[in-house]
């Protein structure tokens, strides 16, 4: 039992290592913001052309109620599209893996679908489905669907051949091998796809809102740019980045919790 306890010194060292990894990019970012602020003030750059970081923060604070409403709308669309897209990607990957004949016909079309630009696909969905939530939701789902499906297919096809032969030898059927061996072995690949989908989901939601919406960070950025409110455009971009980072961090945290069952290698701390 003692060997399974986490060494407090190791935990403290891991925390210090994490802090050392975080501080350098934060310091560089702070330095860039200071240079930006000084350059705008020194050369008296017009706010509509390039606002100072301080101006962006002040204008964002004044528009905080509008920004909060638009942010919640984008977050709702993002989470619904992310959940639906990842579920569809997981289901199709399992189906194509279990039915190789179907995979040979569908996989090339799956790759081909990624060459269709979102900005061209969006209006087609609006024409067919109207200006409601559904076309925007489908657009986000299509973006999240592909990385999850491809990552899962790679993981399901990479199971240990020796274990597969053993399961066959003891009489395990196709479904039993899938559930007991292939599916658990593909979890790390699944989370790789989920992290890619998380990175793209917020941006795709913003693009979907450009198609036709009255709420969301996408429409907020679009209206602010048309009104030459550049500081609010920057504020919207910052929110998009923060939402993407938060969703990515949530997936990464879930991955760490889900993979705690994995055995440590010999000699690992």
Coordinates of C-alpha atoms in Angstrom, one line a residue:
X1 CA 0.0 0.0 0.0
X2 CA 2.8 2.4 0.8
X3 CA 4.2 2.2 -2.8
X4 CA 0.9 3.5 -4.1
X5 CA 1.0 6.7 -2.1
X6 CA 2.1 9.9 -3.9
X7 CA 5.3 11.3 -2.6
X8 CA 4.6 14.9 -1.2
X9 CA 8.0 16.0 -2.4
X10 CA 7.1 14.8 -5.9
X11 CA 3.8 16.6 -5.8
X12 CA 5.5 19.8 -4.8
X13 CA 8.1 19.4 -7.5
X14 CA 5.4 18.8 -10.1
X15 CA 3.7 22.0 -8.9
X16 CA 6.9 24.0 -9.2
X17 CA 7.6 22.6 -12.7
X18 CA 4.1 23.7 -13.8
X19 CA 4.7 27.2 -12.4
X20 CA 8.0 27.4 -14.3
X21 CA 6.3 26.3 -17.5
X22 CA 3.5 28.9 -17.1
X23 CA 5.5 32.0 -16.1
X24 CA 7.7 32.5 -19.2
X25 CA 4.9 32.9 -21.7
X26 CA 3.0 35.2 -19.2
X27 CA 6.0 37.4 -18.9
X28 CA 6.5 37.6 -22.6
X29 CA 2.8 38.4 -23.1
X30 CA 3.0 41.2 -20.4
X31 CA 6.1 42.6 -22.1
X32 CA 4.3 42.7 -25.5
X33 CA 1.3 44.4 -24.0
X34 CA 3.6 47.1 -22.4
X35 CA 5.3 47.7 -25.8
X36 CA 2.0 47.9 -27.5
X37 CA 0.7 50.4 -24.9
X38 CA 3.8 52.5 -25.1
X39 CA 3.9 52.5 -29.0
X40 CA 0.3 53.6 -29.3
X41 CA 0.8 56.5 -26.8
X42 CA 4.1 57.5 -28.2
X43 CA 2.9 57.8 -31.8
X44 CA -0.6 58.9 -30.9
X45 CA -2.3 56.2 -33.0
X46 CA -6.0 56.7 -33.5
X47 CA -8.1 54.4 -31.4
X48 CA -10.2 53.3 -34.4
X49 CA -7.0 52.1 -36.1
X50 CA -5.1 50.5 -33.2
X51 CA -6.4 51.0 -29.6
X52 CA -4.1 50.6 -26.6
X53 CA -4.6 47.6 -24.3
X54 CA -5.8 49.9 -21.6
X55 CA -8.5 51.4 -24.0
X56 CA -9.6 47.9 -24.9
X57 CA -10.1 46.9 -21.2
X58 CA -12.0 50.1 -20.5
X59 CA -14.3 49.8 -23.5
X60 CA -14.9 46.1 -22.7
X61 CA -15.8 46.9 -19.1
X62 CA -18.3 49.6 -20.3
X63 CA -19.8 47.0 -22.7
X64 CA -19.6 44.2 -20.1
X65 CA -23.4 43.5 -20.0
X66 CA -23.6 43.2 -23.8
X67 CA -20.5 41.1 -23.9
X68 CA -21.8 38.7 -21.2
X69 CA -25.0 38.1 -23.2
X70 CA -23.1 37.5 -26.4
X71 CA -20.6 35.3 -24.7
X72 CA -23.3 33.1 -23.2
X73 CA -24.9 32.7 -26.6
X74 CA -21.6 31.6 -28.2
X75 CA -20.8 29.3 -25.3
X76 CA -24.2 27.6 -25.6
X77 CA -23.7 27.1 -29.3
X78 CA -20.2 25.8 -28.8
X79 CA -21.0 23.3 -26.1
X80 CA -24.0 21.9 -28.0
X81 CA -22.0 21.6 -31.2
X82 CA -19.0 20.1 -29.4
X83 CA -21.2 17.5 -27.7
X84 CA -23.1 16.6 -30.8
X85 CA -20.1 16.5 -33.1
X86 CA -18.0 14.4 -30.8
X87 CA -20.8 12.0 -30.2
X88 CA -21.4 11.6 -33.9
X89 CA -17.7 11.2 -34.6
X90 CA -17.4 8.5 -31.9
X91 CA -20.4 6.6 -33.2
X92 CA -19.3 6.7 -36.9
X93 CA -15.7 5.7 -36.0
X94 CA -17.0 2.6 -34.1
X95 CA -19.4 1.8 -37.0
X96 CA -16.7 2.1 -39.6
X97 CA -14.3 0.0 -37.5
X98 CA -16.8 -2.8 -37.0
X99 CA -17.8 -2.8 -40.7
X100 CA -14.6 -2.6 -42.8
X101 CA -16.7 -2.8 -46.0
X102 CA -18.6 0.3 -45.1
X103 CA -15.3 2.0 -44.1
X104 CA -13.8 1.5 -47.6
X105 CA -16.7 3.5 -49.1
X106 CA -17.3 6.2 -46.5
X107 CA -13.7 7.1 -45.4
X108 CA -12.7 8.8 -48.7
X109 CA -15.9 10.8 -48.6
X110 CA -15.1 11.7 -45.0
X111 CA -11.8 13.2 -46.1
X112 CA -13.4 14.9 -49.0
X113 CA -15.9 16.7 -46.8
X114 CA -13.1 18.6 -45.0
X115 CA -12.2 20.4 -48.3
X116 CA -15.5 22.2 -48.3
X117 CA -15.0 25.7 -46.7
X118 CA -17.3 26.6 -43.8
X119 CA -18.0 30.0 -45.2
X120 CA -19.5 28.3 -48.3
X121 CA -21.3 25.5 -46.5
X122 CA -23.0 27.9 -44.0
X123 CA -25.2 29.7 -46.5
X124 CA -26.3 26.4 -48.0
X125 CA -27.4 25.1 -44.6
X126 CA -29.3 28.4 -44.0
X127 CA -31.1 28.0 -47.3
X128 CA -32.1 24.5 -46.5
X129 CA -32.8 24.8 -42.8
X130 CA -33.6 28.5 -42.2
X131 CA -32.1 31.1 -39.8
X132 CA -32.7 29.2 -36.6
X133 CA -30.2 27.4 -34.3
X134 CA -30.1 24.2 -36.3
X135 CA -27.9 25.3 -39.3
X136 CA -25.4 26.9 -37.0
X137 CA -25.4 23.9 -34.7
X138 CA -24.7 21.6 -37.6
X139 CA -21.8 23.7 -38.8
X140 CA -20.1 23.4 -35.4
X141 CA -20.9 19.7 -35.2
X142 CA -19.2 19.2 -38.6
X143 CA -16.1 20.9 -37.5
X144 CA -15.9 18.9 -34.2
X145 CA -16.9 15.6 -35.9
X146 CA -13.9 15.0 -38.1
X147 CA -11.0 15.1 -35.7
X148 CA -12.8 12.8 -33.2
X149 CA -13.8 10.3 -35.9
X150 CA -10.3 10.1 -37.4
X151 CA -8.5 9.9 -34.1
X152 CA -10.9 7.2 -32.9
X153 CA -10.4 5.2 -36.1
X154 CA -6.6 5.3 -35.5
X155 CA -7.0 4.2 -31.9
X156 CA -9.4 1.4 -32.6
X157 CA -7.1 0.0 -35.3
X158 CA -4.0 0.1 -33.1
X159 CA -4.9 -2.5 -30.5
X160 CA -2.3 -5.0 -29.3
X161 CA -2.2 -8.0 -31.8
X162 CA -1.1 -10.4 -29.1
X163 CA -4.0 -9.6 -26.9
X164 CA -6.3 -9.8 -29.9
X165 CA -5.1 -13.3 -30.7
X166 CA -5.5 -14.3 -27.0
X167 CA -9.1 -13.1 -27.0
X168 CA -9.8 -15.0 -30.2
X169 CA -8.2 -18.1 -28.7
X170 CA -10.5 -18.1 -25.7
X171 CA -13.5 -17.7 -27.9
X172 CA -14.2 -13.9 -27.6
X173 CA -16.5 -12.7 -30.4
X174 CA -16.2 -9.5 -32.4
X175 CA -18.2 -7.4 -30.1
X176 CA -16.4 -8.7 -27.0
X177 CA -13.0 -7.9 -28.5
X178 CA -14.3 -4.4 -29.4
X179 CA -15.5 -3.7 -25.8
X180 CA -12.7 -5.4 -23.9
X181 CA -9.7 -4.5 -26.0
X182 CA -10.1 -2.1 -28.8
X183 CA -12.3 0.5 -27.1
X184 CA -10.3 0.9 -23.9
X185 CA -7.1 1.0 -26.0
X186 CA -8.4 3.9 -28.1
X187 CA -9.1 6.3 -25.2
X188 CA -5.9 8.2 -25.5
X189 CA -6.6 8.7 -29.2
X190 CA -10.1 9.8 -28.4
X191 CA -8.9 12.6 -26.2
X192 CA -6.4 13.7 -28.8
X193 CA -9.4 14.2 -31.2
X194 CA -11.4 15.9 -28.4
X195 CA -8.7 18.4 -27.8
X196 CA -8.5 19.2 -31.5
X197 CA -12.3 19.6 -31.6
X198 CA -12.2 21.8 -28.5
X199 CA -9.6 24.1 -30.2
X200 CA -11.8 24.5 -33.3
X201 CA -15.2 24.6 -31.8
X202 CA -15.4 28.2 -30.6
X203 CA -13.9 29.6 -33.8
X204 CA -16.4 27.6 -35.8
X205 CA -19.3 28.9 -33.6
X206 CA -18.1 32.4 -34.3
X207 CA -18.1 31.7 -38.1
X208 CA -21.6 30.1 -37.8
X209 CA -22.9 33.3 -36.1
X210 CA -21.7 35.4 -39.0
X211 CA -24.1 33.5 -41.3
X212 CA -27.1 34.9 -39.6
X213 CA -27.6 35.5 -35.9
X214 CA -28.7 38.3 -33.6
X215 CA -26.7 37.0 -30.6
X216 CA -23.2 35.8 -30.1
X217 CA -19.6 37.0 -30.1
X218 CA -19.4 36.5 -33.9
X219 CA -22.2 39.0 -34.5
X220 CA -20.7 41.3 -31.8
X221 CA -17.4 41.4 -33.6
X222 CA -19.0 41.9 -37.0
X223 CA -21.2 44.8 -35.8
X224 CA -18.3 46.4 -33.9
X225 CA -16.0 46.3 -36.9
X226 CA -18.6 47.9 -39.1
X227 CA -19.0 50.7 -36.5
X228 CA -15.1 51.1 -36.4
X229 CA -15.2 50.2 -32.7
X230 CA -11.8 48.4 -32.9
X231 CA -11.4 48.1 -29.2
X232 CA -14.6 46.0 -28.9
X233 CA -13.4 43.9 -31.8
X234 CA -10.2 43.1 -29.9
X235 CA -12.3 42.4 -26.8
X236 CA -14.4 39.9 -28.7
X237 CA -11.3 38.2 -30.0
X238 CA -9.9 37.9 -26.5
X239 CA -13.1 36.3 -25.3
X240 CA -12.9 33.8 -28.2
X241 CA -9.4 32.9 -27.3
X242 CA -10.3 32.5 -23.6
X243 CA -13.2 30.3 -24.3
X244 CA -11.1 28.1 -26.5
X245 CA -8.4 27.8 -23.8
X246 CA -11.0 27.0 -21.2
X247 CA -12.6 24.3 -23.2
X248 CA -9.2 22.8 -24.1
X249 CA -8.3 22.9 -20.4
X250 CA -11.5 21.2 -19.5
X251 CA -10.9 18.3 -21.9
X252 CA -7.3 18.0 -20.8
X253 CA -8.4 17.9 -17.1
X254 CA -10.9 15.2 -18.0
X255 CA -8.3 13.3 -19.8
X256 CA -6.0 13.3 -16.7
X257 CA -8.8 12.0 -14.5
X258 CA -9.9 9.4 -17.0
X259 CA -6.5 8.0 -17.6
X260 CA -5.4 7.6 -13.9
X261 CA -6.0 3.8 -14.3
X262 CA -3.1 3.5 -16.7
X263 CA -0.2 1.7 -15.1
X264 CA 3.0 3.7 -14.5
X265 CA 6.2 2.6 -16.2
X266 CA 8.9 1.1 -14.1
X267 CA 11.1 3.7 -12.6
X268 CA 8.5 6.5 -13.1
X269 CA 7.9 8.7 -10.2

